[in-house]
Amino acid sequence: MRILIAEDHVLLRAGLERLLADAGHEVLPSAATAEELIRSVDADRPDLAVVDVRMPPSFTDEGIRAAVLLRSRPGGPKLPVLVLSQYVEERYAAELIAGDSAGLGYLLKDRVAEVDDFLAAVETVGAGGTVLDPEVVAQIVIRSRRSRELDTLTVREREALQLMAEGRSNSSIAERMHITPGAVEKFISAIFGKLGLPAEDSGNRRVLAVLKYLGADAR
């Protein structure tokens, strides 16, 4: 296969190039930024792109956002992409998989140390298969579960939870929602119940509810 590597870490990139070349693949000139990745894909038409999640300039999610963009282009077969990451970027991982999992891989970088497993993943993804790290699957399932819990909230309960996330007191929430403090307490009690936060966690339920809200909505 003709493989493009998008990885800004020089030593890791060199190691990947050597592994792939020794396995008989043609390694194209590498890309060190997300912009270079997109330009290189357009110019060289690789059979597979191996993409790091974090790339310059901010080293946050540029690589995986570029992968989502490349995979979402209309017309023609989707570019096979193998994403490498030190952590699970749930939002974009879920978006990649939901779009079309054919020719898609997402591995944590620890797996690259297992040379045979990595090369097998390259072959599988390049042939149109799917390879997902178990931790990636677990994190997406957790995210999906959080989202389903929030979907059970009514519009007014979700509004109350948003105000809680802003750090407002019950009296402030009541004022903003134009209801009584007693009604706020009922909303919050319903929120705790629907989010599965038991009474024994009463000291932490407010914080846990806000964390669930932020975890599902702010990613």
CSV table of C-alpha atoms in Angstrom, one decimal:
chain,number,residue,atom,x,y,z
A,1,MET,CA,0.0,0.0,0.0
A,2,ARG,CA,0.9,3.6,-0.5
A,3,ILE,CA,0.8,5.1,3.1
A,4,LEU,CA,0.8,8.7,4.3
A,5,ILE,CA,1.8,9.4,7.9
A,6,ALA,CA,0.6,12.5,9.6
A,7,GLU,CA,2.6,12.8,12.8
A,8,ASP,CA,4.6,15.7,14.1
A,9,HIS,CA,6.8,13.8,16.5
A,10,VAL,CA,10.0,13.1,14.6
A,11,LEU,CA,11.1,9.9,16.4
A,12,LEU,CA,7.7,8.3,16.3
A,13,ARG,CA,7.2,9.2,12.7
A,14,ALA,CA,10.6,7.7,11.8
A,15,GLY,CA,9.8,4.6,13.7
A,16,LEU,CA,6.5,4.2,11.8
A,17,GLU,CA,8.1,4.8,8.5
A,18,ARG,CA,10.7,2.1,9.2
A,19,LEU,CA,8.1,-0.4,10.3
A,20,LEU,CA,5.9,0.2,7.3
A,21,ALA,CA,8.7,0.2,4.8
A,22,ASP,CA,10.2,-3.0,6.3
A,23,ALA,CA,6.7,-4.6,5.9
A,24,GLY,CA,6.8,-3.8,2.2
A,25,HIS,CA,4.6,-0.7,2.0
A,26,GLU,CA,5.5,2.5,0.1
A,27,VAL,CA,5.7,5.4,2.6
A,28,LEU,CA,4.9,8.7,1.1
A,29,PRO,CA,6.4,12.0,2.2
A,30,SER,CA,5.0,12.6,5.7
A,31,ALA,CA,2.8,15.5,7.0
A,32,ALA,CA,3.6,17.4,10.2
A,33,THR,CA,0.4,19.4,10.4
A,34,ALA,CA,-3.3,18.9,9.6
A,35,GLU,CA,-3.1,21.3,6.7
A,36,GLU,CA,-0.2,19.3,5.2
A,37,LEU,CA,-2.2,16.1,5.7
A,38,ILE,CA,-5.1,17.5,3.6
A,39,ARG,CA,-2.8,18.8,0.9
A,40,SER,CA,-0.8,15.6,0.8
A,41,VAL,CA,-4.0,13.5,0.5
A,42,ASP,CA,-5.2,15.6,-2.4
A,43,ALA,CA,-1.8,15.5,-4.1
A,44,ASP,CA,-0.7,12.0,-3.5
A,45,ARG,CA,-3.9,10.0,-3.2
A,46,PRO,CA,-2.6,7.5,-0.6
A,47,ASP,CA,-4.2,4.1,0.0
A,48,LEU,CA,-4.1,4.7,3.7
A,49,ALA,CA,-3.4,7.6,6.1
A,50,VAL,CA,-2.0,7.0,9.6
A,51,VAL,CA,-3.0,10.1,11.5
A,52,ASP,CA,-2.0,11.4,15.0
A,53,VAL,CA,-4.9,13.0,16.9
A,54,ARG,CA,-2.8,15.9,18.3
A,55,MET,CA,-1.0,18.1,15.7
A,56,PRO,CA,0.3,21.7,15.4
A,57,PRO,CA,-0.5,24.5,16.0
A,58,SER,CA,-2.5,23.8,19.2
A,59,PHE,CA,-1.7,20.1,19.7
A,60,THR,CA,-5.3,19.4,20.7
A,61,ASP,CA,-7.5,17.7,18.1
A,62,GLU,CA,-6.3,19.0,14.7
A,63,GLY,CA,-5.3,15.6,13.4
A,64,ILE,CA,-8.6,13.8,14.1
A,65,ARG,CA,-10.7,16.8,12.9
A,66,ALA,CA,-8.8,16.6,9.6
A,67,ALA,CA,-9.5,12.9,9.5
A,68,VAL,CA,-13.2,13.6,10.0
A,69,LEU,CA,-13.1,16.2,7.2
A,70,LEU,CA,-11.3,13.8,4.8
A,71,ARG,CA,-13.7,11.0,5.5
A,72,SER,CA,-16.8,13.2,5.1
A,73,ARG,CA,-16.0,14.4,1.6
A,74,PRO,CA,-18.8,13.4,-0.8
A,75,GLY,CA,-18.2,11.3,-3.9
A,76,GLY,CA,-15.9,8.3,-4.4
A,77,PRO,CA,-14.7,5.8,-1.8
A,78,LYS,CA,-13.7,7.1,1.6
A,79,LEU,CA,-10.0,7.3,2.5
A,80,PRO,CA,-9.0,4.5,4.8
A,81,VAL,CA,-7.7,6.2,8.0
A,82,LEU,CA,-5.9,4.7,11.0
A,83,VAL,CA,-5.9,7.2,13.9
A,84,LEU,CA,-3.3,7.0,16.6
A,85,SER,CA,-3.7,8.7,19.9
A,86,GLN,CA,-2.4,8.8,23.5
A,87,TYR,CA,-6.0,9.2,24.7
A,88,VAL,CA,-9.6,8.8,23.4
A,89,GLU,CA,-11.1,11.9,21.8
A,90,GLU,CA,-14.7,10.7,22.3
A,91,ARG,CA,-16.5,13.2,20.3
A,92,TYR,CA,-14.6,12.8,17.1
A,93,ALA,CA,-14.1,9.1,17.5
A,94,ALA,CA,-17.9,8.7,17.8
A,95,GLU,CA,-18.3,10.9,14.7
A,96,LEU,CA,-15.8,8.9,12.7
A,97,ILE,CA,-17.4,5.6,13.6
A,98,ALA,CA,-21.0,6.8,13.1
A,99,GLY,CA,-20.2,8.1,9.6
A,100,ASP,CA,-18.9,4.9,8.2
A,101,SER,CA,-16.7,2.4,10.0
A,102,ALA,CA,-15.4,0.8,6.8
A,103,GLY,CA,-11.6,1.4,6.3
A,104,LEU,CA,-11.3,2.9,9.8
A,105,GLY,CA,-9.0,2.3,12.7
A,106,TYR,CA,-8.5,4.0,16.1
A,107,LEU,CA,-5.6,2.7,18.2
A,108,LEU,CA,-4.0,4.1,21.4
A,109,LYS,CA,-0.3,4.6,20.8
A,110,ASP,CA,0.6,2.0,23.3
A,111,ARG,CA,-0.6,-0.6,20.8
A,112,VAL,CA,2.1,0.6,18.3
A,113,ALA,CA,4.7,-1.1,20.6
A,114,GLU,CA,3.0,-4.4,19.5
A,115,VAL,CA,4.5,-4.4,16.1
A,116,ASP,CA,2.6,-7.4,14.7
A,117,ASP,CA,-0.7,-6.1,16.0
A,118,PHE,CA,0.0,-2.7,14.5
A,119,LEU,CA,0.9,-4.1,11.1
A,120,ALA,CA,-2.2,-6.3,11.1
A,121,ALA,CA,-4.3,-3.2,11.9
A,122,VAL,CA,-2.7,-1.4,8.9
A,123,GLU,CA,-3.6,-4.3,6.6
A,124,THR,CA,-7.1,-4.6,7.9
A,125,VAL,CA,-7.9,-0.9,7.6
A,126,GLY,CA,-6.3,-0.6,4.2
A,127,ALA,CA,-8.5,-3.5,3.0
A,128,GLY,CA,-11.6,-1.7,4.2
A,129,GLY,CA,-12.0,-3.3,7.6
A,130,THR,CA,-12.4,-1.8,11.0
A,131,VAL,CA,-10.0,-1.9,14.0
A,132,LEU,CA,-11.0,-0.2,17.2
A,133,ASP,CA,-9.0,-0.2,20.4
A,134,PRO,CA,-11.1,-1.7,23.3
A,135,GLU,CA,-10.7,1.5,25.3
A,136,VAL,CA,-12.0,3.5,22.4
A,137,VAL,CA,-15.2,1.4,22.3
A,138,ALA,CA,-15.6,1.6,26.1
A,139,GLN,CA,-15.3,5.4,26.2
A,140,ILE,CA,-17.8,5.8,23.3
A,141,VAL,CA,-20.3,3.5,25.1
A,142,ILE,CA,-19.9,5.6,28.3
A,143,ARG,CA,-20.5,8.8,26.3
A,144,SER,CA,-23.6,7.3,24.6
A,145,ARG,CA,-25.0,6.3,28.0
A,146,ARG,CA,-24.5,9.8,29.4
A,147,SER,CA,-26.2,11.3,26.4
A,148,ARG,CA,-29.2,8.9,26.7
A,149,GLU,CA,-29.6,9.8,30.4
A,150,LEU,CA,-29.7,13.5,29.5
A,151,ASP,CA,-32.3,12.8,26.8
A,152,THR,CA,-34.7,11.7,29.5
A,153,LEU,CA,-34.8,15.2,31.0
A,154,THR,CA,-37.6,17.6,30.1
A,155,VAL,CA,-36.8,20.9,28.6
A,156,ARG,CA,-37.3,22.7,31.9
A,157,GLU,CA,-35.2,20.1,33.8
A,158,ARG,CA,-32.4,20.6,31.3
A,159,GLU,CA,-32.7,24.3,31.7
A,160,ALA,CA,-32.3,24.0,35.5
A,161,LEU,CA,-29.3,21.7,35.0
A,162,GLN,CA,-27.7,24.2,32.7
A,163,LEU,CA,-28.1,26.9,35.3
A,164,MET,CA,-26.6,24.6,37.9
A,165,ALA,CA,-23.6,24.1,35.6
A,166,GLU,CA,-23.2,27.9,35.6
A,167,GLY,CA,-22.8,27.7,39.4
A,168,ARG,CA,-26.1,29.3,40.3
A,169,SER,CA,-27.8,28.7,43.6
A,170,ASN,CA,-31.4,27.4,43.9
A,171,SER,CA,-32.7,30.9,44.5
A,172,SER,CA,-30.9,32.3,41.5
A,173,ILE,CA,-32.2,29.4,39.4
A,174,ALA,CA,-35.7,30.2,40.6
A,175,GLU,CA,-35.4,33.8,39.7
A,176,ARG,CA,-34.0,33.0,36.2
A,177,MET,CA,-36.7,30.4,35.5
A,178,HIS,CA,-39.5,32.5,37.1
A,179,ILE,CA,-40.6,29.7,39.4
A,180,THR,CA,-40.5,29.2,43.2
A,181,PRO,CA,-37.5,27.8,45.1
A,182,GLY,CA,-39.8,24.8,45.9
A,183,ALA,CA,-40.3,24.1,42.2
A,184,VAL,CA,-36.5,24.3,41.7
A,185,GLU,CA,-36.0,21.7,44.3
A,186,LYS,CA,-38.5,19.4,42.6
A,187,PHE,CA,-36.7,19.9,39.3
A,188,ILE,CA,-33.4,19.1,40.9
A,189,SER,CA,-34.8,16.0,42.6
A,190,ALA,CA,-36.1,14.8,39.3
A,191,ILE,CA,-32.8,15.4,37.6
A,192,PHE,CA,-31.0,13.4,40.3
A,193,GLY,CA,-33.4,10.5,39.8
A,194,LYS,CA,-33.2,10.4,36.0
A,195,LEU,CA,-29.4,10.6,36.1
A,196,GLY,CA,-29.2,7.7,38.5
A,197,LEU,CA,-27.6,9.7,41.4
A,198,PRO,CA,-28.7,7.9,44.6
A,199,ALA,CA,-29.6,9.8,47.8
A,200,GLU,CA,-26.6,8.4,49.7
A,201,ASP,CA,-24.5,10.6,47.4
A,202,SER,CA,-26.4,13.7,48.5
A,203,GLY,CA,-23.3,15.7,49.3
A,204,ASN,CA,-22.0,15.2,45.8
A,205,ARG,CA,-25.1,14.8,43.6
A,206,ARG,CA,-25.1,18.4,42.4
A,207,VAL,CA,-21.5,18.2,41.3
A,208,LEU,CA,-22.0,14.8,39.7
A,209,ALA,CA,-25.1,16.0,37.8
A,210,VAL,CA,-23.1,19.0,36.5
A,211,LEU,CA,-20.2,16.7,35.4
A,212,LYS,CA,-22.6,14.5,33.5
A,213,TYR,CA,-24.1,17.5,31.8
A,214,LEU,CA,-20.7,18.9,30.9
A,215,GLY,CA,-19.3,15.5,29.8
A,216,ALA,CA,-22.1,14.9,27.3
A,217,ASP,CA,-22.8,18.4,26.1
A,218,ALA,CA,-19.5,20.3,26.2
A,219,ARG,CA,-17.4,17.9,24.1
